[in-house]
PDB file of C-alpha atoms in Angstrom:
ATOM      1  CA  LYS A   1     -21.950 -22.139  -4.816  1.00 94.00           C
ATOM      2  CA  VAL A   2     -19.301 -21.141  -2.204  1.00 96.00           C
ATOM      3  CA  VAL A   3     -16.730 -18.370  -2.629  1.00 96.00           C
ATOM      4  CA  THR A   4     -14.034 -17.680  -0.132  1.00 96.00           C
ATOM      5  CA  PHE A   5     -11.902 -14.790   0.508  1.00 95.00           C
ATOM      6  CA  GLU A   6      -8.354 -14.495   1.874  1.00 92.00           C
ATOM      7  CA  ASP A   7      -8.451 -18.122   2.893  1.00 92.00           C
ATOM      8  CA  LEU A   8      -5.442 -20.320   3.735  1.00 89.00           C
ATOM      9  CA  GLY A   9      -7.435 -22.689   5.705  1.00 89.00           C
ATOM     10  CA  THR A  10      -8.706 -26.112   4.729  1.00 89.00           C
ATOM     11  CA  GLY A  11     -12.106 -24.653   3.730  1.00 91.00           C
ATOM     12  CA  ALA A  12     -10.575 -23.057   0.657  1.00 94.00           C
ATOM     13  CA  GLU A  13      -9.949 -26.522  -0.756  1.00 94.00           C
ATOM     14  CA  GLN A  14     -13.580 -27.363  -0.570  1.00 94.00           C
ATOM     15  CA  ALA A  15     -14.836 -23.883  -2.022  1.00 96.00           C
ATOM     16  CA  ASP A  16     -15.872 -23.357  -5.572  1.00 96.00           C
ATOM     17  CA  LEU A  17     -13.655 -20.233  -5.912  1.00 97.00           C
ATOM     18  CA  LEU A  18     -10.969 -18.590  -3.769  1.00 97.00           C
ATOM     19  CA  VAL A  19     -10.405 -14.792  -4.206  1.00 96.00           C
ATOM     20  CA  ALA A  20      -7.208 -13.798  -2.720  1.00 93.00           C
ATOM     21  CA  ASP A  21      -5.469 -10.808  -4.343  1.00 92.00           C
ATOM     22  CA  LEU A  22      -2.496 -10.612  -1.781  1.00 92.00           C
ATOM     23  CA  TYR A  23      -1.329 -14.300  -2.195  1.00 89.00           C
ATOM     24  CA  GLU A  24      -1.987 -17.664  -3.673  1.00 89.00           C
ATOM     25  CA  ASN A  25      -3.082 -20.717  -1.934  1.00 92.00           C
ATOM     26  CA  PRO A  26      -0.742 -23.629  -2.972  1.00 91.00           C
ATOM     27  CA  ARG A  27      -3.256 -26.119  -1.995  1.00 92.00           C
ATOM     28  CA  VAL A  28      -6.059 -24.852  -4.241  1.00 94.00           C
ATOM     29  CA  PRO A  29      -5.883 -25.469  -8.187  1.00 94.00           C
ATOM     30  CA  GLY A  30      -5.301 -22.255 -10.111  1.00 91.00           C
ATOM     31  CA  GLN A  31      -8.472 -22.479 -12.133  1.00 93.00           C
ATOM     32  CA  ARG A  32     -10.430 -22.205  -8.803  1.00 95.00           C
ATOM     33  CA  GLN A  33      -8.634 -18.927  -7.629  1.00 95.00           C
ATOM     34  CA  LEU A  34      -8.570 -15.379  -8.545  1.00 96.00           C
ATOM     35  CA  THR A  35      -5.356 -13.402  -7.307  1.00 94.00           C
ATOM     36  CA  GLY A  36      -3.537 -10.384  -8.018  1.00 92.00           C
ATOM     37  CA  VAL A  37      -4.296  -6.632  -7.911  1.00 93.00           C
ATOM     38  CA  GLN A  38      -6.886  -6.993 -10.621  1.00 94.00           C
ATOM     39  CA  ASN A  39      -8.964  -8.953  -8.354  1.00 95.00           C
ATOM     40  CA  ALA A  40      -8.641  -6.681  -5.213  1.00 95.00           C
ATOM     41  CA  ILE A  41     -11.958  -5.528  -3.968  1.00 94.00           C
ATOM     42  CA  LEU A  42     -11.407  -2.164  -2.343  1.00 93.00           C
ATOM     43  CA  ALA A  43     -13.782   0.341  -0.267  1.00 92.00           C
ATOM     44  CA  PRO A  44     -16.273   2.103  -2.536  1.00 89.00           C
ATOM     45  CA  SER A  45     -14.445   5.469  -1.975  1.00 89.00           C
ATOM     46  CA  PHE A  46     -11.788   4.201  -4.280  1.00 89.00           C
ATOM     47  CA  GLU A  47     -14.074   3.845  -7.086  1.00 84.00           C
ATOM     48  CA  SER A  48     -15.364   7.348  -7.212  1.00 79.00           C
ATOM     49  CA  LEU A  49     -12.087   9.341  -6.764  1.00 71.00           C
ATOM     50  CA  PRO A  50     -10.082   9.953 -10.057  1.00 70.00           C
ATOM     51  CA  ARG A  51      -6.665   8.345 -10.025  1.00 75.00           C
ATOM     52  CA  LYS A  52      -3.692  10.617  -9.707  1.00 76.00           C
ATOM     53  CA  LEU A  53      -2.769  11.191 -13.317  1.00 74.00           C
ATOM     54  CA  LYS A  54      -0.748  14.283 -12.905  1.00 83.00           C
ATOM     55  CA  PHE A  55       2.773  13.555 -11.763  1.00 91.00           C
ATOM     56  CA  ARG A  56       4.650  16.311  -9.613  1.00 92.00           C
ATOM     57  CA  GLU A  57       8.189  16.782 -10.409  1.00 94.00           C
ATOM     58  CA  THR A  58       9.123  17.587  -6.792  1.00 95.00           C
ATOM     59  CA  ALA A  59       8.353  15.398  -3.823  1.00 96.00           C
ATOM     60  CA  GLU A  60       6.595  17.722  -1.275  1.00 96.00           C
ATOM     61  CA  GLU A  61       4.313  15.362   0.455  1.00 97.00           C
ATOM     62  CA  VAL A  62       5.011  12.110   2.225  1.00 98.00           C
ATOM     63  CA  LEU A  63       2.414   9.835   3.589  1.00 98.00           C
ATOM     64  CA  LEU A  64       2.880   7.227   6.298  1.00 98.00           C
ATOM     65  CA  LEU A  65       0.578   4.312   6.625  1.00 97.00           C
ATOM     66  CA  PHE A  66       1.264   1.410   8.943  1.00 96.00           C
ATOM     67  CA  GLY A  67      -2.239  -0.199   9.642  1.00 91.00           C
ATOM     68  CA  GLY A  68      -4.549  -0.392  12.526  1.00 90.00           C
ATOM     69  CA  THR A  69      -1.913  -1.402  15.408  1.00 93.00           C
ATOM     70  CA  ASP A  70       1.627  -0.930  13.889  1.00 95.00           C
ATOM     71  CA  PRO A  71       3.047  -3.850  15.931  1.00 94.00           C
ATOM     72  CA  SER A  72       6.545  -3.296  14.744  1.00 94.00           C
ATOM     73  CA  ASN A  73       6.421   0.458  15.561  1.00 95.00           C
ATOM     74  CA  LEU A  74       7.456   1.277  12.029  1.00 97.00           C
ATOM     75  CA  ALA A  75       6.026   4.842  12.235  1.00 97.00           C
ATOM     76  CA  VAL A  76       8.588   5.840  14.667  1.00 97.00           C
ATOM     77  CA  LYS A  77      11.241   4.438  12.478  1.00 97.00           C
ATOM     78  CA  ALA A  78      10.154   6.270   9.345  1.00 98.00           C
ATOM     79  CA  LEU A  79       9.744   9.505  11.136  1.00 98.00           C
ATOM     80  CA  GLU A  80      13.421   9.210  12.599  1.00 97.00           C
ATOM     81  CA  ALA A  81      14.531   8.444   9.025  1.00 98.00           C
ATOM     82  CA  LEU A  82      12.744  11.434   7.542  1.00 98.00           C
ATOM     83  CA  GLN A  83      14.308  13.644  10.480  1.00 97.00           C
ATOM     84  CA  ASN A  84      17.632  12.211   9.896  1.00 97.00           C
ATOM     85  CA  ILE A  85      17.694  13.210   6.179  1.00 97.00           C
ATOM     86  CA  ARG A  86      16.140  16.614   7.054  1.00 97.00           C
ATOM     87  CA  PHE A  87      13.064  16.410   4.832  1.00 97.00           C
ATOM     88  CA  THR A  88      11.642  19.796   4.472  1.00 96.00           C
ATOM     89  CA  GLY A  89       8.415  18.868   2.792  1.00 97.00           C
ATOM     90  CA  ARG A  90       4.888  17.888   4.509  1.00 97.00           C
ATOM     91  CA  VAL A  91       4.670  14.546   6.347  1.00 98.00           C
ATOM     92  CA  THR A  92       1.202  12.950   7.158  1.00 98.00           C
ATOM     93  CA  LEU A  93       1.003  10.050   9.523  1.00 97.00           C
ATOM     94  CA  VAL A  94      -2.251   8.038   9.702  1.00 97.00           C
ATOM     95  CA  ARG A  95      -2.409   6.303  12.981  1.00 95.00           C
ATOM     96  CA  GLY A  96      -4.662   3.368  13.566  1.00 89.00           C
ATOM     97  CA  LEU A  97      -7.062   3.352  16.587  1.00 87.00           C
ATOM     98  CA  GLY A  98      -4.983   0.396  18.008  1.00 90.00           C
ATOM     99  CA  ALA A  99      -1.753   1.924  17.631  1.00 91.00           C
ATOM    100  CA  SER A 100       0.399   3.624  20.220  1.00 91.00           C
ATOM    101  CA  LEU A 101       0.168   7.473  20.287  1.00 90.00           C
ATOM    102  CA  ILE A 102       2.733   9.495  18.485  1.00 93.00           C
ATOM    103  CA  ASP A 103       3.743  12.911  19.879  1.00 92.00           C
ATOM    104  CA  PRO A 104       4.446  15.402  17.079  1.00 93.00           C
ATOM    105  CA  ALA A 105       6.517  17.398  19.353  1.00 93.00           C
ATOM    106  CA  LYS A 106       9.100  14.825  19.393  1.00 94.00           C
ATOM    107  CA  TYR A 107       9.650  15.481  15.635  1.00 96.00           C
ATOM    108  CA  ALA A 108       9.718  19.219  15.863  1.00 95.00           C
ATOM    109  CA  SER A 109      12.043  19.419  12.698  1.00 96.00           C
ATOM    110  CA  LEU A 110       9.411  17.983  10.505  1.00 97.00           C
ATOM    111  CA  ASP A 111       6.307  19.568   9.192  1.00 97.00           C
ATOM    112  CA  LEU A 112       4.196  16.701  10.797  1.00 97.00           C
ATOM    113  CA  LYS A 113       0.550  16.061  10.845  1.00 96.00           C
ATOM    114  CA  VAL A 114      -0.852  13.061  12.735  1.00 96.00           C
ATOM    115  CA  LEU A 115      -4.409  11.799  11.862  1.00 95.00           C
ATOM    116  CA  SER A 116      -6.645   9.121  12.978  1.00 92.00           C
ATOM    117  CA  ASN A 117     -10.051   7.568  12.121  1.00 87.00           C
ATOM    118  CA  VAL A 118      -9.663   8.972   8.545  1.00 91.00           C
ATOM    119  CA  LYS A 119     -12.996   8.984   6.750  1.00 88.00           C
ATOM    120  CA  ASN A 120     -11.740   9.497   3.245  1.00 90.00           C
ATOM    121  CA  MET A 121      -8.495   7.793   2.663  1.00 92.00           C
ATOM    122  CA  PRO A 122      -8.460   8.169  -1.207  1.00 92.00           C
ATOM    123  CA  ALA A 123      -8.631  12.005  -0.860  1.00 90.00           C
ATOM    124  CA  LEU A 124      -5.458  11.877   1.528  1.00 93.00           C
ATOM    125  CA  MET A 125      -3.662   9.466  -0.764  1.00 94.00           C
ATOM    126  CA  VAL A 126      -3.919  11.494  -4.002  1.00 93.00           C
ATOM    127  CA  LYS A 127      -2.319  14.389  -2.419  1.00 94.00           C
ATOM    128  CA  ALA A 128       0.952  12.346  -1.564  1.00 96.00           C
ATOM    129  CA  ASP A 129       4.025  12.201  -3.870  1.00 97.00           C
ATOM    130  CA  ILE A 130       5.675   9.365  -1.839  1.00 97.00           C
ATOM    131  CA  ALA A 131       4.135   6.625   0.598  1.00 98.00           C
ATOM    132  CA  ILE A 132       5.732   4.530   3.214  1.00 98.00           C
ATOM    133  CA  SER A 133       3.456   1.721   4.155  1.00 98.00           C
ATOM    134  CA  SER A 134       3.288  -1.809   5.601  1.00 97.00           C
ATOM    135  CA  ALA A 135       2.393  -4.718   3.226  1.00 96.00           C
ATOM    136  CA  GLY A 136      -1.335  -5.019   3.484  1.00 93.00           C
ATOM    137  CA  ARG A 137      -4.141  -4.048   1.159  1.00 93.00           C
ATOM    138  CA  THR A 138      -3.037  -0.515   1.623  1.00 95.00           C
ATOM    139  CA  ILE A 139      -0.466  -1.205  -1.026  1.00 97.00           C
ATOM    140  CA  THR A 140      -3.105  -1.936  -3.668  1.00 95.00           C
ATOM    141  CA  GLU A 141      -4.993   1.175  -2.664  1.00 95.00           C
ATOM    142  CA  LEU A 142      -1.763   3.330  -3.208  1.00 96.00           C
ATOM    143  CA  SER A 143      -1.080   1.548  -6.592  1.00 95.00           C
ATOM    144  CA  CYS A 144      -4.626   2.423  -7.665  1.00 94.00           C
ATOM    145  CA  ILE A 145      -4.042   6.130  -6.890  1.00 93.00           C
ATOM    146  CA  GLY A 146      -0.527   5.976  -8.650  1.00 94.00           C
ATOM    147  CA  VAL A 147       1.595   6.716  -5.440  1.00 96.00           C
ATOM    148  CA  PRO A 148       5.268   5.517  -5.515  1.00 97.00           C
ATOM    149  CA  THR A 149       5.567   3.633  -2.249  1.00 98.00           C
ATOM    150  CA  LEU A 150       8.290   2.081  -0.122  1.00 98.00           C
ATOM    151  CA  CYS A 151       7.055  -1.011   1.758  1.00 98.00           C
ATOM    152  CA  LEU A 152       8.018  -2.443   5.001  1.00 98.00           C
ATOM    153  CA  ALA A 153       6.613  -5.874   6.190  1.00 97.00           C
ATOM    154  CA  GLN A 154       5.156  -5.754   9.668  1.00 96.00           C
ATOM    155  CA  ASN A 155       5.544  -9.516   9.868  1.00 95.00           C
ATOM    156  CA  ALA A 156       6.750 -12.825   8.346  1.00 94.00           C
ATOM    157  CA  LYS A 157       3.164 -13.310   6.815  1.00 91.00           C
ATOM    158  CA  GLU A 158       3.280  -9.937   5.024  1.00 94.00           C
ATOM    159  CA  LEU A 159       6.320 -11.049   3.290  1.00 93.00           C
ATOM    160  CA  THR A 160       4.342 -13.686   1.453  1.00 91.00           C
ATOM    161  CA  HIS A 161       2.207 -10.984  -0.226  1.00 93.00           C
ATOM    162  CA  THR A 162       2.688 -10.883  -3.872  1.00 92.00           C
ATOM    163  CA  HIS A 163       1.433  -7.318  -4.672  1.00 94.00           C
ATOM    164  CA  THR A 164       4.542  -5.473  -3.281  1.00 95.00           C
ATOM    165  CA  THR A 165       6.589  -5.280  -6.438  1.00 96.00           C
ATOM    166  CA  VAL A 166       7.971  -2.624  -8.592  1.00 97.00           C
ATOM    167  CA  ASN A 167       5.538  -3.577 -11.456  1.00 96.00           C
ATOM    168  CA  ASN A 168       2.945  -2.176  -8.846  1.00 96.00           C
ATOM    169  CA  GLY A 169       4.849   0.915  -8.204  1.00 97.00           C
ATOM    170  CA  VAL A 170       6.428  -0.416  -4.958  1.00 98.00           C
ATOM    171  CA  ILE A 171       9.906  -0.767  -3.680  1.00 98.00           C
ATOM    172  CA  MET A 172       9.779  -3.587  -1.024  1.00 98.00           C
ATOM    173  CA  MET A 173      12.464  -3.363   1.665  1.00 97.00           C
ATOM    174  CA  GLY A 174      11.705  -6.536   3.468  1.00 97.00           C
ATOM    175  CA  LEU A 175      10.873  -7.129   7.157  1.00 97.00           C
ATOM    176  CA  GLY A 176      10.595  -3.705   8.756  1.00 97.00           C
ATOM    177  CA  SER A 177      12.105  -4.734  12.071  1.00 96.00           C
ATOM    178  CA  LEU A 178      15.350  -5.563  10.308  1.00 97.00           C
ATOM    179  CA  VAL A 179      15.580  -2.451   8.186  1.00 97.00           C
ATOM    180  CA  THR A 180      17.688   0.345  10.069  1.00 97.00           C
ATOM    181  CA  VAL A 181      16.686   3.980  10.273  1.00 98.00           C
ATOM    182  CA  GLU A 182      19.801   4.757   8.112  1.00 98.00           C
ATOM    183  CA  THR A 183      18.871   2.274   5.301  1.00 98.00           C
ATOM    184  CA  LEU A 184      15.366   3.653   5.401  1.00 98.00           C
ATOM    185  CA  GLY A 185      16.613   7.145   5.171  1.00 98.00           C
ATOM    186  CA  ALA A 186      18.793   6.456   2.277  1.00 98.00           C
ATOM    187  CA  HIS A 187      15.828   4.961   0.251  1.00 98.00           C
ATOM    188  CA  ILE A 188      13.693   7.813   1.055  1.00 98.00           C
ATOM    189  CA  SER A 189      16.331  10.166  -0.169  1.00 98.00           C
ATOM    190  CA  LYS A 190      16.802   8.292  -3.271  1.00 97.00           C
ATOM    191  CA  LEU A 191      12.887   8.476  -4.025  1.00 97.00           C
ATOM    192  CA  VAL A 192      12.875  12.136  -3.051  1.00 97.00           C
ATOM    193  CA  THR A 193      15.621  13.208  -5.288  1.00 97.00           C
ATOM    194  CA  ASP A 194      15.249  10.747  -8.286  1.00 97.00           C
ATOM    195  CA  THR A 195      12.457  12.149 -10.209  1.00 97.00           C
ATOM    196  CA  GLU A 196      12.579   9.583 -13.011  1.00 97.00           C
ATOM    197  CA  LEU A 197      12.408   6.658 -10.521  1.00 98.00           C
ATOM    198  CA  ARG A 198       9.245   8.289  -9.116  1.00 97.00           C
ATOM    199  CA  ARG A 199       7.853   8.852 -12.291  1.00 97.00           C
ATOM    200  CA  THR A 200       8.517   5.250 -13.299  1.00 97.00           C
ATOM    201  CA  LEU A 201       6.978   3.674 -10.154  1.00 97.00           C
ATOM    202  CA  HIS A 202       3.901   6.118 -10.678  1.00 96.00           C
ATOM    203  CA  GLU A 203       3.264   4.866 -14.274  1.00 96.00           C
ATOM    204  CA  ARG A 204       3.806   1.463 -13.376  1.00 97.00           C
ATOM    205  CA  ALA A 205       1.323   1.510 -10.514  1.00 96.00           C
ATOM    206  CA  LEU A 206      -1.291   3.075 -12.704  1.00 94.00           C
ATOM    207  CA  SER A 207      -0.699   0.602 -15.510  1.00 95.00           C
ATOM    208  CA  ALA A 208      -1.024  -2.290 -13.154  1.00 94.00           C
ATOM    209  CA  THR A 209      -4.317  -1.322 -11.843  1.00 93.00           C
ATOM    210  CA  ALA A 210      -5.864   0.119 -15.013  1.00 91.00           C
ATOM    211  CA  GLY A 211      -9.320  -1.265 -15.382  1.00 86.00           C
ATOM    212  CA  ARG A 212      -9.669  -2.649 -11.840  1.00 91.00           C
ATOM    213  CA  ASN A 213     -13.007  -1.905 -10.289  1.00 92.00           C
ATOM    214  CA  ASN A 214     -15.325  -3.766  -7.978  1.00 94.00           C
ATOM    215  CA  THR A 215     -18.149  -4.399 -10.485  1.00 94.00           C
ATOM    216  CA  SER A 216     -15.985  -6.239 -12.974  1.00 95.00           C
ATOM    217  CA  ILE A 217     -14.451  -8.321 -10.263  1.00 96.00           C
ATOM    218  CA  VAL A 218     -17.893  -9.422  -9.039  1.00 96.00           C
ATOM    219  CA  ALA A 219     -18.804 -10.297 -12.670  1.00 96.00           C
ATOM    220  CA  ARG A 220     -15.655 -12.104 -12.935  1.00 96.00           C
ATOM    221  CA  ILE A 221     -16.593 -14.257  -9.877  1.00 97.00           C
ATOM    222  CA  LEU A 222     -20.089 -14.992 -11.074  1.00 97.00           C
ATOM    223  CA  ARG A 223     -18.669 -16.230 -14.325  1.00 96.00           C
ATOM    224  CA  LYS A 224     -16.173 -18.372 -12.643  1.00 95.00           C
ATOM    225  CA  ILE A 225     -18.763 -20.182 -10.617  1.00 95.00           C
ATOM    226  CA  GLY A 226     -21.099 -20.428 -13.563  1.00 92.00           C
ATOM    227  CA  LEU A 227     -23.692 -17.920 -12.419  1.00 83.00           C
TER     228      LEU A 227
END
């Protein structure tokens, strides 16, 4: 039996099963695919940390996550937007090892901490009241924790990902390079000040990912391929 993951190539058409939680392969019959956040296999650390069940009324902590390289330089755009709206809470930026360096001194008005090579991402996420992220699997990780998220796609391929929806606690803003600092700032302000919107996104994220765990996904895979 052959199981393939995140496969848009021709091999997926020959495999017994395709597992692709971020998107569907239109060339593979639905009965030979497992898609959606319920089929997202995550790092084991997300299995052991309790989900963020307690909601905080005020947004005091913003977490910025833009992947390993941040090719569209979305971190700078997010920091400028936070600076423009005079955000007074804590800001944590996780910088990938392949991304350009960020000098916190350039954003002196922010209570900013820049981290890299983070060992325990769930422990960092659970502290956040809001996240701003690109559209990779980090979105699913944030949903599992219950963090309301603004999403900016790094490229056109990320626009095809199907998990960046309000049902998963996410407000998708489209291609990040086309979103202005002013527009991003307005969305951040809305999320910071609108407690009920944040609460709704928080609850939807937890609901969408309830019961998701790696053990059940592996069992589902084995059943689908008859083992």
